[in-house]
Tab-separated table of C-alpha atoms and ligand atoms in Angstrom:
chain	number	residue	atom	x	y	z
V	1	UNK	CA	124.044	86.241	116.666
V	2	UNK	CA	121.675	87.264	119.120
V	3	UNK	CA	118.985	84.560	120.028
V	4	UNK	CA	115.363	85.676	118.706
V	5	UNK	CA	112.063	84.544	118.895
V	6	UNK	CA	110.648	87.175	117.190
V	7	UNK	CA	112.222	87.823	114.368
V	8	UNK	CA	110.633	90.868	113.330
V	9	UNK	CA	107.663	92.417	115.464
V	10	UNK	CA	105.884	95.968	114.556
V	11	UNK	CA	103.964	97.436	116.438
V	12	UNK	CA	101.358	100.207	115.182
V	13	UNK	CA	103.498	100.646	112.225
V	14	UNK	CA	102.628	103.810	110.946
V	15	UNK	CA	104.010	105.502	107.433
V	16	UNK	CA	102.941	108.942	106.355
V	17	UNK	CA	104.294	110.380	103.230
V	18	UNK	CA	104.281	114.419	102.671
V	19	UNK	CA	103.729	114.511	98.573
V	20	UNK	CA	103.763	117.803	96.736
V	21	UNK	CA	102.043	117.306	93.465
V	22	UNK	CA	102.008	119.941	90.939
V	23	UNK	CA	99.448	120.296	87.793
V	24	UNK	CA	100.380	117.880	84.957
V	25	UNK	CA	103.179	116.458	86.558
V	26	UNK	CA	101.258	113.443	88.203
V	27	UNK	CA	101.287	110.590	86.897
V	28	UNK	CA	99.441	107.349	88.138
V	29	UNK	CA	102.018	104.829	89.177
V	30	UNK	CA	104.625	107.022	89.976
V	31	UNK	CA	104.980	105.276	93.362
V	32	UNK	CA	107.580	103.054	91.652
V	33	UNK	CA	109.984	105.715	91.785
V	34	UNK	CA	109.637	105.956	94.939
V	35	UNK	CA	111.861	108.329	97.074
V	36	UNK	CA	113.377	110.014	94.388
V	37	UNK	CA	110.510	111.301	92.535
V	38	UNK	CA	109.312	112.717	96.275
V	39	UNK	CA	112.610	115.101	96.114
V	40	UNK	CA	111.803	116.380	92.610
V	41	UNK	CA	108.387	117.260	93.873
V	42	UNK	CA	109.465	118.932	97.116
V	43	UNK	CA	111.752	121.286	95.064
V	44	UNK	CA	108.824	122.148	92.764
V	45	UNK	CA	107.007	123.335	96.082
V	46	UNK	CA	103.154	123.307	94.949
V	47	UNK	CA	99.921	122.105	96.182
V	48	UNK	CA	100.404	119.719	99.815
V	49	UNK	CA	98.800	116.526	99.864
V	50	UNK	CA	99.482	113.413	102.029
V	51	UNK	CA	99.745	109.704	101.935
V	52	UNK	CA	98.748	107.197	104.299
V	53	UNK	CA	100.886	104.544	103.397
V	54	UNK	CA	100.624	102.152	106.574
V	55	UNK	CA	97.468	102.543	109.158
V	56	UNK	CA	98.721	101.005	112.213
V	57	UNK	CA	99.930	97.635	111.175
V	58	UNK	CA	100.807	94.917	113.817
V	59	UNK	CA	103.257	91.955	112.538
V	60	UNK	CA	105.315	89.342	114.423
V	61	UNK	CA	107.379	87.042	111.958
V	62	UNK	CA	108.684	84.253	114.229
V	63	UNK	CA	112.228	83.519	113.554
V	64	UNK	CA	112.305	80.362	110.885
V	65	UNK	CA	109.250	81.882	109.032
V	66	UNK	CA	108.817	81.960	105.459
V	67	UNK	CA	106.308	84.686	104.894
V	68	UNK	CA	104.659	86.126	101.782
V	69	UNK	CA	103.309	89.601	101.663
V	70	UNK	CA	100.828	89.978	98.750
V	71	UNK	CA	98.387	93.166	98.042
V	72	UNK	CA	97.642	95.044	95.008
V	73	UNK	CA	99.928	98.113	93.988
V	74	UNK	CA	99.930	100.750	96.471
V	75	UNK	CA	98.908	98.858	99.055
V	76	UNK	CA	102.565	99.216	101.704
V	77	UNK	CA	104.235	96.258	100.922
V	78	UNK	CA	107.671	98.124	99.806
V	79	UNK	CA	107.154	100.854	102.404
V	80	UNK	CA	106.657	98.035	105.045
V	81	UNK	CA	109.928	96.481	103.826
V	82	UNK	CA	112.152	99.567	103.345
V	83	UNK	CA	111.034	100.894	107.212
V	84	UNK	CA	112.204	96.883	108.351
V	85	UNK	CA	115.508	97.529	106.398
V	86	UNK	CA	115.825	101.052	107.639
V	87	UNK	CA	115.726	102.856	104.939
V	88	UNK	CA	112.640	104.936	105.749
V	89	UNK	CA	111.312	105.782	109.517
V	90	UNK	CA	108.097	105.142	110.589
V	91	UNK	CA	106.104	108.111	111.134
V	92	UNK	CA	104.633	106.344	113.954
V	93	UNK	CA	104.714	103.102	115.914
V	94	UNK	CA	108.023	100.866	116.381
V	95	UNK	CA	109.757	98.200	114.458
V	96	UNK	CA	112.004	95.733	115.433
V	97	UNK	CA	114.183	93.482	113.562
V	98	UNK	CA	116.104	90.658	115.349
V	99	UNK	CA	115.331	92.523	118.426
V	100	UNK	CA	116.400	95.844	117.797
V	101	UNK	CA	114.914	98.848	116.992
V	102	UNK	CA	115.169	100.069	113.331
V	103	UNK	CA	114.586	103.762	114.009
V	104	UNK	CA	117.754	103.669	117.243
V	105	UNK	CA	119.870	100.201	116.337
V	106	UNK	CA	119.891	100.804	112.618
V	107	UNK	CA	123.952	99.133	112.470
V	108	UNK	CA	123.035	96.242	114.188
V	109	UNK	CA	119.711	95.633	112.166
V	110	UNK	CA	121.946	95.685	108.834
V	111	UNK	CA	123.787	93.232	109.983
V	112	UNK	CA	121.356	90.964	110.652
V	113	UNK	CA	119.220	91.389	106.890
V	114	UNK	CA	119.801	90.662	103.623
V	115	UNK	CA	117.726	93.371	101.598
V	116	UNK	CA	116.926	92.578	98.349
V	117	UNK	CA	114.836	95.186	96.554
V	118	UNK	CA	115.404	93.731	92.944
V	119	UNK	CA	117.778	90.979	91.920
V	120	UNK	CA	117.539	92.799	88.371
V	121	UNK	CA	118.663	96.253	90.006
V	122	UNK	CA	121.008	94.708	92.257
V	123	UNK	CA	123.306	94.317	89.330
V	124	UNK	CA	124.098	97.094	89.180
V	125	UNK	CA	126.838	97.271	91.858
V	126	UNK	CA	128.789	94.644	89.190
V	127	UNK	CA	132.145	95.322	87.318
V	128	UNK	CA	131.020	94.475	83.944
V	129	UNK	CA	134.331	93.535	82.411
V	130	UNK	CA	135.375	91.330	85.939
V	131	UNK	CA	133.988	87.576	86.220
V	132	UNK	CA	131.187	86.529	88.579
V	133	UNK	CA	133.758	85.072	90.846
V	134	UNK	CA	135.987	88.298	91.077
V	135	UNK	CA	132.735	90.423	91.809
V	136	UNK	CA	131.733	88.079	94.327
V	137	UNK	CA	134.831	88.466	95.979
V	138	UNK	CA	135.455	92.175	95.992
V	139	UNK	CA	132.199	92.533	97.051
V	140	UNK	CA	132.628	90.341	100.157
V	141	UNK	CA	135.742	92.162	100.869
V	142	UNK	CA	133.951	95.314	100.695
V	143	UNK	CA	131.145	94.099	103.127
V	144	UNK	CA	133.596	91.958	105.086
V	145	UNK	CA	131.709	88.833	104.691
V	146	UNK	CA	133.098	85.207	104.730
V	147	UNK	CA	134.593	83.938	101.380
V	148	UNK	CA	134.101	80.190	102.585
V	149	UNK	CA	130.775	79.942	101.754
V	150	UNK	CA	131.016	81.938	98.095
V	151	UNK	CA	131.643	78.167	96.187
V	152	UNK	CA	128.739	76.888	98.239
V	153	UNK	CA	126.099	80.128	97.306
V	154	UNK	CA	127.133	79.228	93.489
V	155	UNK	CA	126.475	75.531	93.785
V	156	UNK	CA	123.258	75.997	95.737
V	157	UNK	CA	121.760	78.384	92.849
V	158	UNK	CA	123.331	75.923	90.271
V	159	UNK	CA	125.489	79.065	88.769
V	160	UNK	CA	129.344	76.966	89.617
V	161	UNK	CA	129.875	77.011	85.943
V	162	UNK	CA	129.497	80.427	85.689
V	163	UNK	CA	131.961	81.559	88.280
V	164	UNK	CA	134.676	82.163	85.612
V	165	UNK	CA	132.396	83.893	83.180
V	166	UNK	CA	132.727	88.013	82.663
V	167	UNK	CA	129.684	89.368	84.562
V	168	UNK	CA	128.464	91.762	81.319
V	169	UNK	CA	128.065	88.727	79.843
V	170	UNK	CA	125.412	86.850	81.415
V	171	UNK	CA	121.893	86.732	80.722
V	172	UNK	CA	119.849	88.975	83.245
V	173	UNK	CA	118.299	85.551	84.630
V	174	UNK	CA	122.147	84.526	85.579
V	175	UNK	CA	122.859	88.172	86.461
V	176	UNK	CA	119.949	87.488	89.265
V	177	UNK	CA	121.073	84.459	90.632
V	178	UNK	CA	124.776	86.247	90.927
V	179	UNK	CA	122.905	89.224	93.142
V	180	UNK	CA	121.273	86.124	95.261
V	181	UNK	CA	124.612	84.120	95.651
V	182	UNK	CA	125.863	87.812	96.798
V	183	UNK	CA	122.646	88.257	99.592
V	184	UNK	CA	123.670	84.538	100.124
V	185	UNK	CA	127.575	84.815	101.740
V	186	UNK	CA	126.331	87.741	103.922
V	187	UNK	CA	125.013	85.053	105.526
V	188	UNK	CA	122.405	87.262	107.493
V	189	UNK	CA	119.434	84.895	109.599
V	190	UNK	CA	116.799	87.614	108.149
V	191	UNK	CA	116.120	88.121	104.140
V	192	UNK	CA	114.063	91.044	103.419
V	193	UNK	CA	112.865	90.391	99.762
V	194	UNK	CA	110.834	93.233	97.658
V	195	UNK	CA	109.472	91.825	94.437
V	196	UNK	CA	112.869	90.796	93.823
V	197	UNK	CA	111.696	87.858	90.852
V	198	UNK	CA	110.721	91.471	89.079
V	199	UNK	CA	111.191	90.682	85.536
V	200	UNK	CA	112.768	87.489	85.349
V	201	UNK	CA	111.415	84.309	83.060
V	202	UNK	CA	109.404	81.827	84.969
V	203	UNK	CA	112.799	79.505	85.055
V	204	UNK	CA	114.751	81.488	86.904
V	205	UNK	CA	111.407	82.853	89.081
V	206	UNK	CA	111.482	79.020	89.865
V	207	UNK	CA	115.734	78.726	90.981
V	208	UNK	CA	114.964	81.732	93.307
V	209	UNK	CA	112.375	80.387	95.085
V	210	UNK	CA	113.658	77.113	95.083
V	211	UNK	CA	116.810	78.332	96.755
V	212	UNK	CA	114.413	80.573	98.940
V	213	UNK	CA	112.577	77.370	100.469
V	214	UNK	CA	116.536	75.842	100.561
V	215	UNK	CA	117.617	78.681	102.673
V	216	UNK	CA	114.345	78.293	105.134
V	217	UNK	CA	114.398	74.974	105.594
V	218	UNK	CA	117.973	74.349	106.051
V	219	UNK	CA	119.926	77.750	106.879
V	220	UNK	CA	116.656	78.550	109.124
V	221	UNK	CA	116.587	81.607	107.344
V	222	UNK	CA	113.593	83.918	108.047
V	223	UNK	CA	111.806	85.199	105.206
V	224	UNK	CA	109.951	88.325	104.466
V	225	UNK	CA	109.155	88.164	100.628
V	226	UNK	CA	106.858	90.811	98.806
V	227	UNK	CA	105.295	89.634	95.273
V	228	UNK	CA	102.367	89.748	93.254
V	229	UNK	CA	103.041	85.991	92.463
V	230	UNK	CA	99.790	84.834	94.018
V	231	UNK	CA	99.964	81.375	93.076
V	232	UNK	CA	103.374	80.840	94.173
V	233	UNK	CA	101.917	82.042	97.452
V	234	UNK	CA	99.440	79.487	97.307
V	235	UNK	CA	102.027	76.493	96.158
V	236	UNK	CA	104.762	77.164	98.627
V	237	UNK	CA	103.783	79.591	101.168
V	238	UNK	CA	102.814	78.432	105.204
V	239	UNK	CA	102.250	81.808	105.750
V	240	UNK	CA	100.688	84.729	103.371
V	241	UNK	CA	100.130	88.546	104.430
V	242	UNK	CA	97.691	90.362	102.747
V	243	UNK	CA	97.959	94.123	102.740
V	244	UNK	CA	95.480	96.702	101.189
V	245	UNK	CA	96.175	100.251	101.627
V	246	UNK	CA	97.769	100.026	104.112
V	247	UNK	CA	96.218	97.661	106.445
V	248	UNK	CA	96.640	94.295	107.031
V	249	UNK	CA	93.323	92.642	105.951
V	250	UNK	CA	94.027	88.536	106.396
V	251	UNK	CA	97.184	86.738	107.883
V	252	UNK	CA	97.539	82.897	107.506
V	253	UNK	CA	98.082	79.649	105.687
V	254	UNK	CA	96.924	79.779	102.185
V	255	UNK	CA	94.424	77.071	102.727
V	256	UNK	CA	92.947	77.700	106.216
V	257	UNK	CA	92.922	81.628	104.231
V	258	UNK	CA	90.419	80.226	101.204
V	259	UNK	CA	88.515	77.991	103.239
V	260	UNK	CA	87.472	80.726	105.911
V	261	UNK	CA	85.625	82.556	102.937
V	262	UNK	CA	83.326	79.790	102.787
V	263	UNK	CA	83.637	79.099	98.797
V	264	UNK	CA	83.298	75.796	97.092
V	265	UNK	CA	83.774	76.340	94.125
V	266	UNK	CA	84.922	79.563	91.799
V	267	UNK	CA	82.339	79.819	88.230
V	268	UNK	CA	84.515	81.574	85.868
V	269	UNK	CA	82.553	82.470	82.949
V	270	UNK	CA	83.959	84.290	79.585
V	271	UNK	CA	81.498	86.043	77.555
V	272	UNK	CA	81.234	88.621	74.548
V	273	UNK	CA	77.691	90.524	73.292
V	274	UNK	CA	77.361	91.724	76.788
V	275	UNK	CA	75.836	95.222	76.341
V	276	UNK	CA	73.781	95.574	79.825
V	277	UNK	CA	74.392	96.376	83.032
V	278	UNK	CA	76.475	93.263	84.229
V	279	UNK	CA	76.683	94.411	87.620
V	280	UNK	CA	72.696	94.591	87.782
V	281	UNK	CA	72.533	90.735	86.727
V	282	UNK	CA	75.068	89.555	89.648
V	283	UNK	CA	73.220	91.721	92.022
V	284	UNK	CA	70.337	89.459	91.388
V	285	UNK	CA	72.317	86.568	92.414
V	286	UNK	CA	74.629	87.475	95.179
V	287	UNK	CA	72.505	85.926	97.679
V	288	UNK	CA	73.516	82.916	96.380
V	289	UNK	CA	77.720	83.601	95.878
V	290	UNK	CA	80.007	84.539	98.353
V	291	UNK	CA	81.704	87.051	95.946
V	292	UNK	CA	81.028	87.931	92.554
V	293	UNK	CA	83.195	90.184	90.058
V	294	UNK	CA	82.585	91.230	86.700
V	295	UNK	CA	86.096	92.744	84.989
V	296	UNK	CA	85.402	93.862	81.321
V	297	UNK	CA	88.068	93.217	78.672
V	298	UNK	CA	86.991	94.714	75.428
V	299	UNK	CA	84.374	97.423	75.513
V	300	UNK	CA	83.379	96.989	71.838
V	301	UNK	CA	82.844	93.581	71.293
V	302	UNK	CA	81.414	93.530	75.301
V	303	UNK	CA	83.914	90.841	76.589
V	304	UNK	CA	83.819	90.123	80.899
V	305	UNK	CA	85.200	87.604	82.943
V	306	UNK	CA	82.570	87.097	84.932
V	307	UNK	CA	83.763	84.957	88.369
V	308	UNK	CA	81.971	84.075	91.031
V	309	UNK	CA	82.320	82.006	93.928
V	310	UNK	CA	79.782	79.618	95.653
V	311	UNK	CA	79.051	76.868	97.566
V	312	UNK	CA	77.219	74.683	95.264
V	313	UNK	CA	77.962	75.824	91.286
V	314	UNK	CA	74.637	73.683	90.395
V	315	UNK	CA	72.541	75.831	92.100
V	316	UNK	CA	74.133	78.875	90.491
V	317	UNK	CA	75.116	78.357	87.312
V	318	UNK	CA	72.439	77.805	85.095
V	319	UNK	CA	70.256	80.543	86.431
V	320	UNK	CA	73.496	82.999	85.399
V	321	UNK	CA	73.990	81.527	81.739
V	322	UNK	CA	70.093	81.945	81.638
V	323	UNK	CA	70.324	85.754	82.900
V	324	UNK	CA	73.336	86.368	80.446
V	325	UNK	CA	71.710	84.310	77.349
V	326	UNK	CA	68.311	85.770	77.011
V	327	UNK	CA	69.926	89.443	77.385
V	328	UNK	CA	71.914	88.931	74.113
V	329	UNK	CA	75.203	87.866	75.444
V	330	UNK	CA	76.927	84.345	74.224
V	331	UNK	CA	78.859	82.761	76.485
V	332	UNK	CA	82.679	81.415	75.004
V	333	UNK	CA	83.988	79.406	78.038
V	334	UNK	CA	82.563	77.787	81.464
V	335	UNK	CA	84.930	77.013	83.714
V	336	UNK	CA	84.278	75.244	87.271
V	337	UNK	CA	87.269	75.070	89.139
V	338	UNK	CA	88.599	74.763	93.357
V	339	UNK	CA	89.079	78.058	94.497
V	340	UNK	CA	92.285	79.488	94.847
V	341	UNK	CA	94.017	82.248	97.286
V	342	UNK	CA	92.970	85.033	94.394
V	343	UNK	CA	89.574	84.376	94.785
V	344	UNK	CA	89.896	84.904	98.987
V	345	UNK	CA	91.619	87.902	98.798
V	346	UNK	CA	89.417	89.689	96.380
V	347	UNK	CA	86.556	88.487	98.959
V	348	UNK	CA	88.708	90.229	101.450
V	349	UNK	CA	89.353	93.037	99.848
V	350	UNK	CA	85.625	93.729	99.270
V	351	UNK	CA	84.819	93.199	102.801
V	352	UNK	CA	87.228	95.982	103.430
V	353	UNK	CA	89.067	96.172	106.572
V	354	UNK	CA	88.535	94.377	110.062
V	355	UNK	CA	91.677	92.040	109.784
V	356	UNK	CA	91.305	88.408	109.889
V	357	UNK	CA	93.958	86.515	111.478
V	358	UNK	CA	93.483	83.026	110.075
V	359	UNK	CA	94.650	79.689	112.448
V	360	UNK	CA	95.964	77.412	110.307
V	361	UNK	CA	94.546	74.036	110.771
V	362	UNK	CA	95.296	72.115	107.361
E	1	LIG	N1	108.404	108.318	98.653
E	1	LIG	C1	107.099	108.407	98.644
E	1	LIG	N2	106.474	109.587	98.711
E	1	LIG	C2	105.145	109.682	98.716
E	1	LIG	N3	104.304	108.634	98.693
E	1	LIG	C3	104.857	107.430	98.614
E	1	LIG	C4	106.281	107.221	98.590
E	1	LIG	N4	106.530	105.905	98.515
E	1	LIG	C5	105.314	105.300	98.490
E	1	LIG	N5	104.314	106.218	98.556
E	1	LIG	C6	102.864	105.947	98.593
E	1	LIG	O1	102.633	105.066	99.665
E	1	LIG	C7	101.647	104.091	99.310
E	1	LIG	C8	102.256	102.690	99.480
E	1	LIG	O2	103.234	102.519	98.475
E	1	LIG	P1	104.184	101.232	98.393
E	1	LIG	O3	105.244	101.529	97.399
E	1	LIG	O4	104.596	100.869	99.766
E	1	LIG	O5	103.164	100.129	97.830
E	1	LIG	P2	103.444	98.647	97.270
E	1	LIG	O6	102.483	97.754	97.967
E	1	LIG	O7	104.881	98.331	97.362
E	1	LIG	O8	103.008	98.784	95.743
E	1	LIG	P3	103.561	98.009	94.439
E	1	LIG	O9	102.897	96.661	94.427
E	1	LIG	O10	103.072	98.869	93.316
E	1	LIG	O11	105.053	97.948	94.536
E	1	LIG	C9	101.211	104.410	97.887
E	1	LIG	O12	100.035	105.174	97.954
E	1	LIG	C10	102.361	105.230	97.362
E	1	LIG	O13	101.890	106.128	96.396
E	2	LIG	MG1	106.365	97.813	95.990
């Protein structure tokens, strides 16, 4: 293997997609298709619109790194990923993965990743009616990897017992951890991972990123993982991305990340009756929060979460229940609790971009 520092560096990373949506055919969301809606909508040849999906973004995962890209739908994450795994070009700007270029040493970056879009999905390539161990094995025929280390990938993800089992009939939880102990005997120093806990129960959420960490700390495996799993990312991760469309908006430890906003303490209050301009109310406050948010639940009965985070809840909180009291609302739960990496990034993402590059310290 070729000796890296860098495992992967990008440099004004730029992603423009060419869309051609017709009348009545968009849809929200559709961005989960990804490239294969884009062909249906190029043969249907209408209107011409385009999307930005990366502005310029600058990244250097060191190799040993475990890092976490988080951001709300639509923001680049799987873009980001599928240019690092050469799947897409970027429009702009260059990419490197264990030191070569993705858009001119595409062979030699494969070798050196372990892409895992969706450990769901990635079932796919199974023979049903074969066991787990006879899958395993044709597939690392078919990839030429090294069968020595297939008994050690099942132990690891705690799956031994299941290497004589037909693959069709596993659980989908098992079916993951087969796809992993597949990404596993490739053996590759650089996992590219795209939300690939996607539908699984929060048990076998837990084996994957257990086995993650394992593969880290002990196989120095570097680690590019995209999730919405925000307090995982706060648990486990040394490192957390956060992207919002398109840009990279704060980059560092999860607790250097929440204490650079300044809060104390997030006020989380639920309340129904609230028939008034909610926003108005918090507007009279902000001096006194670092971010406040308002997200309404249930028009009729007028439910909110109201959160807001400050330095000193004393000082705040019973002018707010005052506000929301005498204006008809009743209040159904207080909460006072630390603030978490959800809280930062929504102060982040209301600050809009300027991207913070946090040194960690803790
Ligand atoms: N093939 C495509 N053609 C056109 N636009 C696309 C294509 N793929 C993604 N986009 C757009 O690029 C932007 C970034 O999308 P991307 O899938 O990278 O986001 P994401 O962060 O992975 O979102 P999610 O959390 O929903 O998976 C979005 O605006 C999306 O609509
Ligand atoms: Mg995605």
């Amino acid at each position: 293997m070729k000796s890296m520092i860098n495992a992967i560096v990008t440099e004004e990373l730029t992603r423009i997609f060419k869309t051609y949506v017709l009348k009545g055919y968009y849809e929200s969301g559709w961005e989960h298709g990804g490239v294969f809606l884009y062909n249906i909508w190029k043969r249907l040849r209408a209107e011409k619109t385009m999307v930005q999906a990366l502005k310029g973004i600058n990244l250097r995962v060191r190799e040993g790194e475990f890092v976490f890209l988080v951001g709300p739908n639509g923001s680049g994450k799987t873009t980001l990923i599928r240019i690092l795994a050469t799947f897409l070009l970027p429009t702009s700007g260059k990419a490197f993965v264990a030191g070569y270029d993705v858009t001119h040493q595409k062979r030699e970056v494969l070798k050196n990743i372990s892409y895992i879009p969706s450990l769901l999905a990635g079932a796919a390539w199974a023979h049903v009616g074969l066991t787990v161990g006879e899958n395993l094995k044709i597939m690392a025929r078919l990839f030429g990897y090294s069968e020595k280390t297939l008994d050690e990938a099942l132990r690891t993800l705690e799956i031994e017992d299941l290497k004589n089992r037909v693959f069709g009939s596993l659980s989908t939880g098992q079916q993951a951890r087969v796809v992993l102990a597949l990404g596993m005997i490739k053996n590759a120093p650089i996992f590219l991972l795209d939300e690939p806990t996607l539908g699984l129960s929060p048990e076998a959420v837990r084996i994957v990123l257990d086995y993650l960490k394992y593969l880290n700390e002990k196989m120095k495996v570097t680690i590019l993982y995209a999730t919405h799993h925000l307090m995982e990312a706060q648990k486990m991760a040394d490192r957390v991305v956060f992207l919002k469309d398109g840009t990279i908006l704060v980059d560092g430890d999860p607790k250097s990340i929440i204490r650079s906003v300044g809060i104390t303490e997030t006020i989380i209050l639920e309340i129904h009756h609230a028939y008034f301009d909610i926003g108005k109310v918090l507007h009279e406050i902000e001096d006194r929060c670092i971010f406040t948010n308002a997200e309404l639940l249930e028009s009729e009965t007028g439910e909110y979460v109201v959160k807001l985070g400050v330095k000193d809840s004393g000082e705040v909180l019973p002018e707010i229940i005052h506000k929301l009291v005498s204006r008809g609302s009743r209040i159904k739960n207080v909460k006072v609790l630390e603030p978490s990496l959800e809280d930062a990034f929504m102060y982040y993402a209301r600050r809009g971009p300027g991207s913070a590059e946090i040194q960690g310290n803790s």
